[in-house]
PDB file of C-alpha atoms and ligand atoms in Angstrom:
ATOM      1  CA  UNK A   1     109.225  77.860 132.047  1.00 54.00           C
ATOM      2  CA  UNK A   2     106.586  80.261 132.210  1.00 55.00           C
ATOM      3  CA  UNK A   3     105.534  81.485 128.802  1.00 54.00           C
ATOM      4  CA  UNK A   4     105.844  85.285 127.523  1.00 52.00           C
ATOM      5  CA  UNK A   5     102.859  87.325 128.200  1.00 67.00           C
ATOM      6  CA  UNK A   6     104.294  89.838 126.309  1.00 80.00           C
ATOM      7  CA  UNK A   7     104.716  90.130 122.297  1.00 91.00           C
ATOM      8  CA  UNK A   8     108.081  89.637 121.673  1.00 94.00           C
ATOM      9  CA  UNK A   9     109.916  91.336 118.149  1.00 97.00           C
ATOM     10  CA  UNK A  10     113.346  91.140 116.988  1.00 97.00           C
ATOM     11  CA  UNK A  11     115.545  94.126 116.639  1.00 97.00           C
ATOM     12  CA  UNK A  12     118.431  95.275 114.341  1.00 97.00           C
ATOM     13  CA  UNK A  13     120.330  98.030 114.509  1.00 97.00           C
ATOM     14  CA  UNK A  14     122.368 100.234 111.542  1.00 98.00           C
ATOM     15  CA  UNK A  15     124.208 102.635 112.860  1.00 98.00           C
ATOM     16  CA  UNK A  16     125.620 104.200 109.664  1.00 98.00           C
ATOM     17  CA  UNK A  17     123.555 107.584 110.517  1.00 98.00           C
ATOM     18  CA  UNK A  18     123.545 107.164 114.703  1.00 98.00           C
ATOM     19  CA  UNK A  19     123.726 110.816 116.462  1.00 98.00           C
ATOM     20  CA  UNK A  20     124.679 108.616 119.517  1.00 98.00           C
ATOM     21  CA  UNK A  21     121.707 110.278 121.055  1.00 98.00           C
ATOM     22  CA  UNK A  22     121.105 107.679 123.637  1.00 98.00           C
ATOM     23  CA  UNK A  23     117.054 107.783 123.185  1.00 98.00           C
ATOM     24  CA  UNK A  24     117.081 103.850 122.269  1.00 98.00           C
ATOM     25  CA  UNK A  25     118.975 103.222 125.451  1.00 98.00           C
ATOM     26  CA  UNK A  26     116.698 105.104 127.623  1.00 97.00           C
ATOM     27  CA  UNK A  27     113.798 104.081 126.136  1.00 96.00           C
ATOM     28  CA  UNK A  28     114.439 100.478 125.896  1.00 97.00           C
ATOM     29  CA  UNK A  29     117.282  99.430 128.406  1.00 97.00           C
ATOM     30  CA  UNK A  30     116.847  95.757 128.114  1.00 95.00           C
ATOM     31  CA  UNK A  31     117.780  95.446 124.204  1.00 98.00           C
ATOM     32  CA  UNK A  32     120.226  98.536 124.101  1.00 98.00           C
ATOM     33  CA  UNK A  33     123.329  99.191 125.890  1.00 98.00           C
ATOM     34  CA  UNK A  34     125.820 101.816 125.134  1.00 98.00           C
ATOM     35  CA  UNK A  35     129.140 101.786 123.788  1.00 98.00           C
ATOM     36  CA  UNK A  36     131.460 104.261 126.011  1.00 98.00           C
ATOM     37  CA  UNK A  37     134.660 103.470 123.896  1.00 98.00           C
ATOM     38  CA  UNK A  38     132.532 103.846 120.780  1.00 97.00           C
ATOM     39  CA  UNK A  39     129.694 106.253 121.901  1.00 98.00           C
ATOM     40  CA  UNK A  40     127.323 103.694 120.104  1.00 98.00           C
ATOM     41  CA  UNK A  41     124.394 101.727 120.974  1.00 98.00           C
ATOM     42  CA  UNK A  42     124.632  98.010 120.953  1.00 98.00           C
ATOM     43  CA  UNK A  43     122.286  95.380 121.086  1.00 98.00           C
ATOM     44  CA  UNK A  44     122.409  93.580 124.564  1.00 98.00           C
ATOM     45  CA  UNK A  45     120.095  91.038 123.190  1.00 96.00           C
ATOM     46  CA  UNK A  46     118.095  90.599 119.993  1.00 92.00           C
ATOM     47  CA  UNK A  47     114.786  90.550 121.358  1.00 95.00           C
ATOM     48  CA  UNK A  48     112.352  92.407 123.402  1.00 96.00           C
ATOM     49  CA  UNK A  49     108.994  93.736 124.002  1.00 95.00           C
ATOM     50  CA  UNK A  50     107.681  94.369 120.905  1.00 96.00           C
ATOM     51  CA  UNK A  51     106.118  97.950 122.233  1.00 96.00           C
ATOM     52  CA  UNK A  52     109.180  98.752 124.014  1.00 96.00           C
ATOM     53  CA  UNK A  53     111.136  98.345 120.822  1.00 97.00           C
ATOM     54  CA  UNK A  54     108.712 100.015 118.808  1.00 97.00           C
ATOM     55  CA  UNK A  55     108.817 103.140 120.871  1.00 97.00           C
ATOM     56  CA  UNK A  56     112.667 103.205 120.218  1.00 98.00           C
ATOM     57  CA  UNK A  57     112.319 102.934 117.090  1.00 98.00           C
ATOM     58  CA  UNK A  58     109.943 105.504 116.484  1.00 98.00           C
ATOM     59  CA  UNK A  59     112.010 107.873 118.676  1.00 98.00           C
ATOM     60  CA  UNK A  60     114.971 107.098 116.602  1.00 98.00           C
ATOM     61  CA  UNK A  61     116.288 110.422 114.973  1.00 98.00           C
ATOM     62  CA  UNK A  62     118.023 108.789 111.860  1.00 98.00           C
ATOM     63  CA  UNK A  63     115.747 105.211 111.623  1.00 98.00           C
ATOM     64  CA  UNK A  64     118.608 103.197 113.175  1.00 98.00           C
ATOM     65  CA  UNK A  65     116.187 100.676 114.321  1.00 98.00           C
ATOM     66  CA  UNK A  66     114.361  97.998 112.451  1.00 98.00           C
ATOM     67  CA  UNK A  67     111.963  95.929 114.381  1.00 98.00           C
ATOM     68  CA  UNK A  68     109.884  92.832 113.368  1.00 97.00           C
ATOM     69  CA  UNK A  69     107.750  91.007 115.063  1.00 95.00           C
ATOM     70  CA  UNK A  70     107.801  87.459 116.548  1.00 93.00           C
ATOM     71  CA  UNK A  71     105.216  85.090 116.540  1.00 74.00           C
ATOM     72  CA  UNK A  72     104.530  83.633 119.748  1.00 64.00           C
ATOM     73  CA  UNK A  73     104.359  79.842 120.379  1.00 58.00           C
ATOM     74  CA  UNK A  74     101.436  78.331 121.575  1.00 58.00           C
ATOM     75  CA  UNK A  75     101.925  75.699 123.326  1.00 61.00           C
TER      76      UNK A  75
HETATM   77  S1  SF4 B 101     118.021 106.341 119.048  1.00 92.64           S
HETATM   78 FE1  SF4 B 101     118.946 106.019 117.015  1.00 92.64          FE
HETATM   79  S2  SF4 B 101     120.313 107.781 116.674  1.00 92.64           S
HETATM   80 FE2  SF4 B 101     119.858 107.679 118.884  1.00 92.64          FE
HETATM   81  S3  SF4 B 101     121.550 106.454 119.758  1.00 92.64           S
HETATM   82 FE3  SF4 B 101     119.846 105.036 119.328  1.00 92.64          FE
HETATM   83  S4  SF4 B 101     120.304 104.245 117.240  1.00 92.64           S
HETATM   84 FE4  SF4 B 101     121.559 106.101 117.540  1.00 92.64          FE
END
């Protein structure tokens, strides 16, 4: 298994204040999907590239998105 060149973080989402604006989703496809029943983000997966997630997070209107990183294994 080859090992992850990339910083991985974990993400969490509160959606109490969401203005199902969509910018995590475009921003960061791989962690968020969207809702249509709901017209909510949801997390596909709990982890990510740490940048990637970072970006959606800081793009984030109403903070939805925490974000913490992951120390990487060395093997
Ligand atoms: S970026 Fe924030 S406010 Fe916009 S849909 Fe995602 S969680 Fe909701």
């Amino acid at each position: 298994m080859p090992a992850p060149s990339l910083p991985l973080a974990e993400a969490s989402l509160d959606l109490e204040h969401c203005t199902s604006c969509q910018a995590c989703v475009e921003l960061c496809p791989e962690v968020f999907g969207w809702d249509e029943d709901q017209e909510l983000p949801y997390l596909k997966t709990s982890q990510g590239n740490e940048e990637d997630l970072r970006k959606a997070a800081a793009y984030c209107p109403k903070d939805c998105i925490q974000v913490t990183s992951l120390q990487r294994k060395t093997p």
